C-alpha positions in Angstrom: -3.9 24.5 -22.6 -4.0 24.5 -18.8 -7.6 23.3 -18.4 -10.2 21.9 -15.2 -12.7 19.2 -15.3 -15.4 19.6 -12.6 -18.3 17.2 -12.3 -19.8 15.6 -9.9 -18.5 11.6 -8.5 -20.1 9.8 -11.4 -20.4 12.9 -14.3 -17.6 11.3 -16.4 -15.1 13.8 -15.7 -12.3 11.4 -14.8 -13.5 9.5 -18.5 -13.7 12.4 -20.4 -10.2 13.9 -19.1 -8.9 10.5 -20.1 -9.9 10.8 -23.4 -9.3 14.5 -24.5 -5.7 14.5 -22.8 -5.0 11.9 -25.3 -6.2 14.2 -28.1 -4.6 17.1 -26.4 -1.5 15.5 -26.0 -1.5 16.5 -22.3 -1.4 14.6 -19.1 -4.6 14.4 -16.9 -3.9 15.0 -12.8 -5.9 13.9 -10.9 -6.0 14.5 -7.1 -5.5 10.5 -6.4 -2.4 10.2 -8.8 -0.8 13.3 -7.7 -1.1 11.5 -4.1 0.2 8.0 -5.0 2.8 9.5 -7.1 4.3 11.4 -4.8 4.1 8.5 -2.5 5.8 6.3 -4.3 8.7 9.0 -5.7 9.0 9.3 -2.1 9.4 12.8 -1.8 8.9 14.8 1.4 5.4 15.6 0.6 4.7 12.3 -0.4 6.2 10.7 3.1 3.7 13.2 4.7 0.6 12.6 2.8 1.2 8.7 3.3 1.1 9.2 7.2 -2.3 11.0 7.0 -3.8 8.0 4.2 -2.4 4.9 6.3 -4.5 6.7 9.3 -7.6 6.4 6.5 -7.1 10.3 6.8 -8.1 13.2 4.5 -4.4 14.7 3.2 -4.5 18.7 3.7 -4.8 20.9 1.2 -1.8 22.5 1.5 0.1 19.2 1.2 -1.7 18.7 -2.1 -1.0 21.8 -3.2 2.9 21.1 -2.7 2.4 17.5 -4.6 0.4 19.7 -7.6 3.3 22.3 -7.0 5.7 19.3 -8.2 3.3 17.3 -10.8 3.3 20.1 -13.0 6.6 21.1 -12.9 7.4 18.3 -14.6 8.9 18.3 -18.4 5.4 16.6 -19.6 3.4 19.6 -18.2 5.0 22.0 -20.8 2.5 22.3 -23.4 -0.6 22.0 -20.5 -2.5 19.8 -18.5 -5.5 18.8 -17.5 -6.9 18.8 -13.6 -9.3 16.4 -12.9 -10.8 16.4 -9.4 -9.1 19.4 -8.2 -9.8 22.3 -7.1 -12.4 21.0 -4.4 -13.0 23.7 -3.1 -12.9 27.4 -2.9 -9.9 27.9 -0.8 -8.0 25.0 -3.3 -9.1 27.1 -6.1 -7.5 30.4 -4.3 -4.5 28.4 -3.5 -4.2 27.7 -6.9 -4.7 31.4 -7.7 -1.6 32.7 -5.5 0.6 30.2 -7.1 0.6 31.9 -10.3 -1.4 29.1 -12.3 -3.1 31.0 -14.9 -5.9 28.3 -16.0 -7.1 28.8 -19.7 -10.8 27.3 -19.3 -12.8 25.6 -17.0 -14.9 22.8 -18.0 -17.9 21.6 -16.1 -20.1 18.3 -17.0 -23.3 19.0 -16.1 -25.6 15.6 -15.4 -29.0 15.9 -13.1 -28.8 14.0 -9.6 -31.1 11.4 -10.8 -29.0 10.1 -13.4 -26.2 10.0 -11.4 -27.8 8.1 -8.9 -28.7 5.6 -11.4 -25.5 5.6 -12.8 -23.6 4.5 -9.6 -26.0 2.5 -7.7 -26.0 0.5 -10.9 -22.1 -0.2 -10.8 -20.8 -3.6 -9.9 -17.5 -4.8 -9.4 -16.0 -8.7 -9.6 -15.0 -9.8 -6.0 -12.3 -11.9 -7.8 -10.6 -10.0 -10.2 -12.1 -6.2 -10.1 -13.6 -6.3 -13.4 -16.3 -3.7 -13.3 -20.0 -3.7 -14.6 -23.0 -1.7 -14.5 -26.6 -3.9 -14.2 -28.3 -1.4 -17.2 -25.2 -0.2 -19.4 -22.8 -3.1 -19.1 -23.9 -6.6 -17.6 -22.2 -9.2 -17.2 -22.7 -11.9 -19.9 -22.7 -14.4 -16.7 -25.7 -12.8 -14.6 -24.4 -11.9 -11.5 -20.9 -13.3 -12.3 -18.2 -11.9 -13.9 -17.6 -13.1 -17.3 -13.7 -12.9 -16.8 -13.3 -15.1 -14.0 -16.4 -16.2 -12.6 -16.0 -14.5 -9.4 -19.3 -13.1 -7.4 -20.3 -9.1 -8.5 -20.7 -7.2 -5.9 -21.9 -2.9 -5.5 -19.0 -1.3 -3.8 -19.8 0.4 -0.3 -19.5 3.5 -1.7 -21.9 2.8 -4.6 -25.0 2.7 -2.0 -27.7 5.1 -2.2 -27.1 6.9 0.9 -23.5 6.9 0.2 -23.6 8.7 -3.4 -26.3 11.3 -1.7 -23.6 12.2 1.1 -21.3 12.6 -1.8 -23.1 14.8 -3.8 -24.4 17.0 -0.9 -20.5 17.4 -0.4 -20.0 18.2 -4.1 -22.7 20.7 -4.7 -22.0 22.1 -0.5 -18.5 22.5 -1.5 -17.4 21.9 -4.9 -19.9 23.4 -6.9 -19.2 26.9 -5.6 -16.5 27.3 -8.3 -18.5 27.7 -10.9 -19.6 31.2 -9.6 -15.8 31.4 -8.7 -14.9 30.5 -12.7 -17.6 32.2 -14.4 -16.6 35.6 -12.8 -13.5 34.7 -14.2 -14.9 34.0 -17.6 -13.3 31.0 -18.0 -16.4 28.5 -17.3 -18.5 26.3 -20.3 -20.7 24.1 -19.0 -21.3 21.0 -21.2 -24.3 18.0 -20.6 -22.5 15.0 -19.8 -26.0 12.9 -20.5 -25.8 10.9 -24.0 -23.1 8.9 -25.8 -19.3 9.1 -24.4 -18.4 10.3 -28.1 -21.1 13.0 -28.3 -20.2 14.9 -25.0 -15.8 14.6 -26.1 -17.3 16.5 -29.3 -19.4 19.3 -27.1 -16.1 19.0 -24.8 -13.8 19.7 -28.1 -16.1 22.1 -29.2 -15.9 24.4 -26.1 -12.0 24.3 -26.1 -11.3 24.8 -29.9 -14.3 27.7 -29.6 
């Protein structure tokens, strides 16, 4: 099965396309890894995009579309794949289109604004070592240190309130849109990605074996 994840940051996509490729036997792609891939292969794409990410650049979509182009190619793409974190946006999802990918189903975990926010802002990381935490679902046995190493936890700059806002005014501005896009294709099922990890693979499962 050729599937999509779409969520917003902090819906669980990247978690839940972890797990089900596993039970899929599939690889999960996500825009990142098809970048630092590429990068380190060294291909011609990949010496491109690492011009535009040393400059702290966004890569163009059409260079990602050329590393995708590649990534699935590949021998372990046979039998399907999953896409976590891409298409973006409508024009990515076009792209995608005109390259002959036929995608079998499109699924999209749902989770309201409010718990996301909670769910980020909450996230802390080990200065030290990296080790992460989150103050209400996972703290650290050690306060505010990490119970690894001892290092200080800090919230990553990205994890701020006004930074997770700006992100999810970006997904819903220009993400979100390919639900329209996906249900007019009849391939969208939207699953809540609120409760238990193991409860929403299930709904996940469900939707695909349907």
């Amino acid at each position: 099965m050729k599937l999509i994840f779409l969520g917003a940051p902090g819906a669980g996509k990247g978690t839940q396309a972890e797990i089900v490729c596993k039970l899929l036997s599939v690889p999960a792609i996500s825009t990142g890894s098809i970048i630092r891939d590429a990068m380190k292969s060294g291909t011609e794409a990949g010496l491109a995009a690492k011009e535009y990410v040393e400059a702290g650049n966004l890569v163009p979509d059409e260079m990602v579309i050329k590393m995708l182009q590649d990534r699935i190619a590949l021998p372990d793409c046979k039998n399907g794949y999953i896409l976590d974190g891409f298409p973006r946006n409508l024009s990515q999802a076009q792209a995608l289109d005109r390259m002959g990918v036929i995608i079998d189903m499109v699924v999209d975990i749902e989770v309201p604004d409010d718990i996301i926010l909670e769910r980020l802002a909450g996230r802390r990381m080990c200065g030290k070592c990296g080790a992460g935490y989150h103050i209400t679902h996972k703290p650290s046995a050690k306060g505010e240190k990490c119970e690894l190493c001892g290092g200080p936890l800090i919230t990553r700059e990205d994890d701020t309130p006004q930074v997770i806002r700006d992100r999810l005014k970006v997904y819903h501005d220009q993400t979100e849109p390919l639900k329209d896009h996906y249900h007019a294709a009849g391939k969208l099922a939207v699953v809540a990605g609120t409760g238990d990890i193991g409860d929403i693979t299930k709904m996940v499962m469900a939707v695909l074996e349907a």
